[in-house]
């Protein structure tokens, strides 16, 4: 449990710093950090429950997308302010590193494995964002008709 708390705290600090780096408005830095912390928490919790990294990334991206949309509605700000910084913990950077490492060491089996896994994770991130965006757009259309 301590690992999860430290991971969430690390995600919050890292995402807040990254949000400042990409010039997120200062009044939203903590909210962007919170978005990343939520994603980090969901990822670490699902990995602790022995889920596949691809599925854990999907759940994490879903949580980040939902949190980003909620913050965008609350603060009347663009979703991307929270989404771009918040999605950082879910991006498969370690997988990309491993692909290059195993290309250099000429281990094609491991390179192929990490290449496919990285593509799957990237696809799951995109799918989660698409699902949440679609749900929010459908909800907005229904509320405008009434």
Tab-separated table of C-alpha atoms in Angstrom, residues 6-146:
chain	number	residue	atom	x	y	z
A	6	UNK	CA	4.247	6.954	-3.067
A	7	UNK	CA	3.371	6.304	-6.717
A	8	UNK	CA	0.298	8.536	-6.532
A	9	UNK	CA	2.263	11.278	-4.796
A	10	UNK	CA	5.026	10.953	-7.384
A	11	UNK	CA	2.472	11.131	-10.197
A	12	UNK	CA	0.934	14.253	-8.689
A	13	UNK	CA	4.280	16.026	-8.371
A	14	UNK	CA	5.530	14.918	-11.793
A	15	UNK	CA	2.333	15.894	-13.589
A	16	UNK	CA	2.114	19.242	-11.821
A	17	UNK	CA	5.704	19.978	-12.867
A	18	UNK	CA	5.061	18.772	-16.419
A	19	UNK	CA	1.918	20.896	-16.607
A	20	UNK	CA	3.985	23.935	-15.606
A	21	UNK	CA	6.562	22.983	-18.233
A	22	UNK	CA	3.974	22.902	-21.024
A	23	UNK	CA	2.596	26.237	-19.788
A	24	UNK	CA	-0.709	25.089	-18.373
A	25	UNK	CA	-2.389	28.118	-16.771
A	26	UNK	CA	-1.197	28.400	-13.181
A	27	UNK	CA	-4.683	28.177	-11.703
A	28	UNK	CA	-5.052	24.679	-13.214
A	29	UNK	CA	-1.671	23.185	-12.242
A	30	UNK	CA	-2.955	21.396	-9.142
A	31	UNK	CA	-5.984	20.097	-11.014
A	32	UNK	CA	-3.779	18.730	-13.785
A	33	UNK	CA	-1.620	17.110	-11.110
A	34	UNK	CA	-4.708	15.606	-9.503
A	35	UNK	CA	-5.771	14.221	-12.888
A	36	UNK	CA	-2.401	12.524	-13.277
A	37	UNK	CA	-2.551	11.242	-9.700
A	38	UNK	CA	-5.953	9.658	-10.373
A	39	UNK	CA	-4.554	7.948	-13.454
A	40	UNK	CA	-1.483	6.789	-11.576
A	41	UNK	CA	-3.629	5.449	-8.736
A	42	UNK	CA	-5.893	3.467	-11.062
A	43	UNK	CA	-2.904	2.055	-12.937
A	44	UNK	CA	-1.000	1.035	-9.803
A	45	UNK	CA	-4.095	-0.415	-8.147
A	46	UNK	CA	-5.032	-2.489	-11.186
A	47	UNK	CA	-1.441	-3.698	-11.576
A	48	UNK	CA	-1.468	-4.688	-7.900
A	49	UNK	CA	-4.623	-6.710	-8.627
A	50	UNK	CA	-2.567	-8.645	-11.218
A	51	UNK	CA	-4.151	-7.108	-14.282
A	52	UNK	CA	-2.404	-6.997	-17.643
A	53	UNK	CA	-0.454	-3.744	-18.270
A	54	UNK	CA	-2.553	-3.108	-21.381
A	55	UNK	CA	-5.832	-3.355	-19.457
A	56	UNK	CA	-4.380	-1.331	-16.576
A	57	UNK	CA	-3.420	1.411	-19.024
A	58	UNK	CA	-6.937	1.351	-20.464
A	59	UNK	CA	-8.505	1.771	-17.021
A	60	UNK	CA	-6.029	4.511	-16.164
A	61	UNK	CA	-6.749	6.385	-19.390
A	62	UNK	CA	-10.495	6.062	-18.734
A	63	UNK	CA	-10.060	7.578	-15.273
A	64	UNK	CA	-7.896	10.392	-16.656
A	65	UNK	CA	-10.334	11.171	-19.452
A	66	UNK	CA	-13.322	11.211	-17.098
A	67	UNK	CA	-11.502	13.415	-14.580
A	68	UNK	CA	-10.377	15.765	-17.373
A	69	UNK	CA	-13.919	16.132	-18.695
A	70	UNK	CA	-15.317	16.740	-15.231
A	71	UNK	CA	-12.704	19.421	-14.503
A	72	UNK	CA	-13.323	20.990	-17.914
A	73	UNK	CA	-17.040	21.281	-17.120
A	74	UNK	CA	-16.475	22.574	-13.584
A	75	UNK	CA	-13.895	25.204	-14.536
A	76	UNK	CA	-15.274	25.946	-18.023
A	77	UNK	CA	-11.882	25.241	-19.559
A	78	UNK	CA	-10.747	23.099	-22.496
A	79	UNK	CA	-10.428	19.396	-21.772
A	80	UNK	CA	-6.921	19.322	-23.218
A	81	UNK	CA	-5.595	21.494	-20.374
A	82	UNK	CA	-6.103	18.573	-18.011
A	83	UNK	CA	-5.845	15.690	-20.473
A	84	UNK	CA	-2.449	16.398	-22.047
A	85	UNK	CA	-0.599	16.651	-18.755
A	86	UNK	CA	-2.713	14.018	-16.995
A	87	UNK	CA	-2.182	11.304	-19.580
A	88	UNK	CA	1.597	11.329	-19.109
A	89	UNK	CA	1.747	8.500	-16.498
A	90	UNK	CA	-0.102	6.204	-18.873
A	91	UNK	CA	2.128	6.789	-21.914
A	92	UNK	CA	4.243	3.656	-22.502
A	93	UNK	CA	7.661	5.300	-22.348
A	94	UNK	CA	9.324	2.287	-20.728
A	95	UNK	CA	7.991	0.090	-23.520
A	96	UNK	CA	9.478	2.397	-26.142
A	97	UNK	CA	12.811	2.330	-24.311
A	98	UNK	CA	12.753	-1.466	-24.207
A	99	UNK	CA	12.032	-1.646	-27.942
A	100	UNK	CA	15.128	0.404	-28.739
A	101	UNK	CA	17.212	-1.478	-26.171
A	102	UNK	CA	16.321	-4.847	-27.638
A	103	UNK	CA	16.916	-3.592	-31.173
A	104	UNK	CA	20.427	-2.585	-30.109
A	105	UNK	CA	21.041	-5.923	-28.343
A	106	UNK	CA	19.590	-7.767	-31.369
A	107	UNK	CA	16.972	-9.651	-29.349
A	108	UNK	CA	14.171	-9.672	-31.888
A	109	UNK	CA	11.783	-11.791	-29.798
A	110	UNK	CA	11.740	-9.356	-26.870
A	111	UNK	CA	11.754	-6.391	-29.248
A	112	UNK	CA	8.648	-7.754	-30.986
A	113	UNK	CA	6.918	-8.439	-27.672
A	114	UNK	CA	7.461	-4.907	-26.354
A	115	UNK	CA	6.625	-3.376	-29.733
A	116	UNK	CA	3.252	-5.106	-29.820
A	117	UNK	CA	2.565	-4.347	-26.150
A	118	UNK	CA	3.434	-0.648	-26.652
A	119	UNK	CA	1.124	-0.452	-29.659
A	120	UNK	CA	-1.646	-2.115	-27.656
A	121	UNK	CA	-1.204	0.340	-24.781
A	122	UNK	CA	-1.221	3.313	-27.154
A	123	UNK	CA	-4.371	1.945	-28.783
A	124	UNK	CA	-6.063	1.450	-25.420
A	125	UNK	CA	-5.236	5.033	-24.413
A	126	UNK	CA	-6.764	6.323	-27.638
A	127	UNK	CA	-9.802	4.058	-27.250
A	128	UNK	CA	-10.428	5.178	-23.661
A	129	UNK	CA	-10.225	8.857	-24.630
A	130	UNK	CA	-12.557	8.235	-27.588
A	131	UNK	CA	-15.109	6.390	-25.432
A	132	UNK	CA	-15.226	9.114	-22.782
A	133	UNK	CA	-15.366	11.912	-25.365
A	134	UNK	CA	-18.242	10.154	-27.126
A	135	UNK	CA	-20.160	9.643	-23.886
A	136	UNK	CA	-19.804	13.299	-22.925
A	137	UNK	CA	-20.832	14.463	-26.423
A	138	UNK	CA	-23.915	12.226	-26.348
A	139	UNK	CA	-24.771	13.535	-22.876
A	140	UNK	CA	-24.437	17.138	-24.043
A	141	UNK	CA	-26.660	16.502	-27.079
A	142	UNK	CA	-29.343	14.904	-24.911
A	143	UNK	CA	-29.315	17.753	-22.397
A	144	UNK	CA	-29.543	20.388	-25.155
A	145	UNK	CA	-32.602	18.736	-26.733
A	146	UNK	CA	-34.591	19.008	-23.539
